[in-house]
């Protein structure tokens, strides 16, 4: 099963929220700003996930490759 990029904008009882599934890592404030900017542009209709991540899908082979990296990295 592959997981495609997706996003959903929804009203919560205390704010507006966005759920975003995309190949992004957030390790610091600068990377968080990139995600926030992407979310803003999606909401304003200035871009689409198709334009930003054309054809991207996360699948079993990706997951297995990452697991191998984690195992190798944890042994060092």
PDB file of C-alpha atoms in Angstrom:
ATOM      1  CA  UNK A   1       0.000   0.000   0.000  1.00  0.00           C
ATOM      2  CA  UNK A   2       1.377   3.389  -0.978  1.00  0.00           C
ATOM      3  CA  UNK A   3       0.635   6.612   0.871  1.00  0.00           C
ATOM      4  CA  UNK A   4       0.181   9.636  -1.411  1.00  0.00           C
ATOM      5  CA  UNK A   5       0.745  13.248  -0.379  1.00  0.00           C
ATOM      6  CA  UNK A   6      -2.410  14.872   0.942  1.00  0.00           C
ATOM      7  CA  UNK A   7      -3.711  17.751   2.975  1.00  0.00           C
ATOM      8  CA  UNK A   8      -6.947  18.645   4.729  1.00  0.00           C
ATOM      9  CA  UNK A   9      -8.019  21.990   6.126  1.00  0.00           C
ATOM     10  CA  UNK A  10     -10.620  21.800   8.873  1.00  0.00           C
ATOM     11  CA  UNK A  11     -12.338  23.898  11.471  1.00  0.00           C
ATOM     12  CA  UNK A  12     -11.603  22.805  15.007  1.00  0.00           C
ATOM     13  CA  UNK A  13     -13.604  24.096  17.961  1.00  0.00           C
ATOM     14  CA  UNK A  14     -10.712  26.368  18.949  1.00  0.00           C
ATOM     15  CA  UNK A  15      -8.943  27.164  15.628  1.00  0.00           C
ATOM     16  CA  UNK A  16      -8.492  26.209  11.993  1.00  0.00           C
ATOM     17  CA  UNK A  17      -6.257  23.162  11.522  1.00  0.00           C
ATOM     18  CA  UNK A  18      -4.386  21.574   8.664  1.00  0.00           C
ATOM     19  CA  UNK A  19      -3.322  17.950   8.355  1.00  0.00           C
ATOM     20  CA  UNK A  20      -0.429  17.548   5.935  1.00  0.00           C
ATOM     21  CA  UNK A  21       1.133  14.332   4.608  1.00  0.00           C
ATOM     22  CA  UNK A  22       4.260  15.214   2.629  1.00  0.00           C
ATOM     23  CA  UNK A  23       7.927  14.149   2.409  1.00  0.00           C
ATOM     24  CA  UNK A  24       9.260  16.813   4.760  1.00  0.00           C
ATOM     25  CA  UNK A  25      11.416  16.576   7.867  1.00  0.00           C
ATOM     26  CA  UNK A  26      11.214  19.184  10.588  1.00  0.00           C
ATOM     27  CA  UNK A  27      14.337  19.266  12.703  1.00  0.00           C
ATOM     28  CA  UNK A  28      14.585  22.960  13.496  1.00  0.00           C
ATOM     29  CA  UNK A  29      12.794  26.288  13.331  1.00  0.00           C
ATOM     30  CA  UNK A  30      13.888  27.049   9.753  1.00  0.00           C
ATOM     31  CA  UNK A  31      12.450  23.744   8.498  1.00  0.00           C
ATOM     32  CA  UNK A  32       9.229  24.412  10.413  1.00  0.00           C
ATOM     33  CA  UNK A  33       8.975  27.760   8.610  1.00  0.00           C
ATOM     34  CA  UNK A  34       9.163  25.899   5.265  1.00  0.00           C
ATOM     35  CA  UNK A  35       6.223  23.682   6.296  1.00  0.00           C
ATOM     36  CA  UNK A  36       4.224  26.681   7.536  1.00  0.00           C
ATOM     37  CA  UNK A  37       4.873  28.517   4.260  1.00  0.00           C
ATOM     38  CA  UNK A  38       3.752  25.473   2.254  1.00  0.00           C
ATOM     39  CA  UNK A  39       0.559  25.207   4.337  1.00  0.00           C
ATOM     40  CA  UNK A  40      -0.159  28.919   3.796  1.00  0.00           C
ATOM     41  CA  UNK A  41       0.323  28.632   0.029  1.00  0.00           C
ATOM     42  CA  UNK A  42      -1.950  25.548  -0.079  1.00  0.00           C
ATOM     43  CA  UNK A  43      -4.705  27.352   1.823  1.00  0.00           C
ATOM     44  CA  UNK A  44      -4.430  30.426  -0.408  1.00  0.00           C
ATOM     45  CA  UNK A  45      -4.574  28.259  -3.532  1.00  0.00           C
ATOM     46  CA  UNK A  46      -1.125  29.434  -4.682  1.00  0.00           C
ATOM     47  CA  UNK A  47       0.168  25.868  -5.099  1.00  0.00           C
ATOM     48  CA  UNK A  48      -0.894  22.244  -4.961  1.00  0.00           C
ATOM     49  CA  UNK A  49       0.777  19.157  -3.547  1.00  0.00           C
ATOM     50  CA  UNK A  50       0.886  17.806  -7.087  1.00  0.00           C
ATOM     51  CA  UNK A  51       2.975  20.795  -8.129  1.00  0.00           C
ATOM     52  CA  UNK A  52       5.240  20.573  -5.082  1.00  0.00           C
ATOM     53  CA  UNK A  53       5.704  16.776  -4.942  1.00  0.00           C
ATOM     54  CA  UNK A  54       4.786  15.538  -8.414  1.00  0.00           C
ATOM     55  CA  UNK A  55       4.005  11.818  -8.366  1.00  0.00           C
ATOM     56  CA  UNK A  56       5.443  11.242  -4.877  1.00  0.00           C
ATOM     57  CA  UNK A  57       4.165   8.181  -3.014  1.00  0.00           C
ATOM     58  CA  UNK A  58       5.571   6.585   0.110  1.00  0.00           C
ATOM     59  CA  UNK A  59       5.516   2.804  -0.036  1.00  0.00           C
ATOM     60  CA  UNK A  60       6.748  -0.353   1.591  1.00  0.00           C
ATOM     61  CA  UNK A  61      10.130  -0.223  -0.175  1.00  0.00           C
ATOM     62  CA  UNK A  62      10.694   3.307   1.204  1.00  0.00           C
ATOM     63  CA  UNK A  63       9.802   2.161   4.697  1.00  0.00           C
ATOM     64  CA  UNK A  64      12.093  -0.881   4.491  1.00  0.00           C
ATOM     65  CA  UNK A  65      14.978   1.256   3.207  1.00  0.00           C
ATOM     66  CA  UNK A  66      14.532   3.665   6.133  1.00  0.00           C
ATOM     67  CA  UNK A  67      14.411   0.793   8.614  1.00  0.00           C
ATOM     68  CA  UNK A  68      17.735  -0.469   7.246  1.00  0.00           C
ATOM     69  CA  UNK A  69      19.268   2.970   7.691  1.00  0.00           C
ATOM     70  CA  UNK A  70      18.007   3.166  11.251  1.00  0.00           C
ATOM     71  CA  UNK A  71      19.385  -0.270  12.075  1.00  0.00           C
ATOM     72  CA  UNK A  72      22.772   0.490  10.513  1.00  0.00           C
ATOM     73  CA  UNK A  73      22.883   3.929  12.119  1.00  0.00           C
ATOM     74  CA  UNK A  74      22.010   2.598  15.566  1.00  0.00           C
ATOM     75  CA  UNK A  75      24.848   0.021  15.478  1.00  0.00           C
ATOM     76  CA  UNK A  76      27.569   2.625  14.980  1.00  0.00           C
TER      77      UNK A  76
END
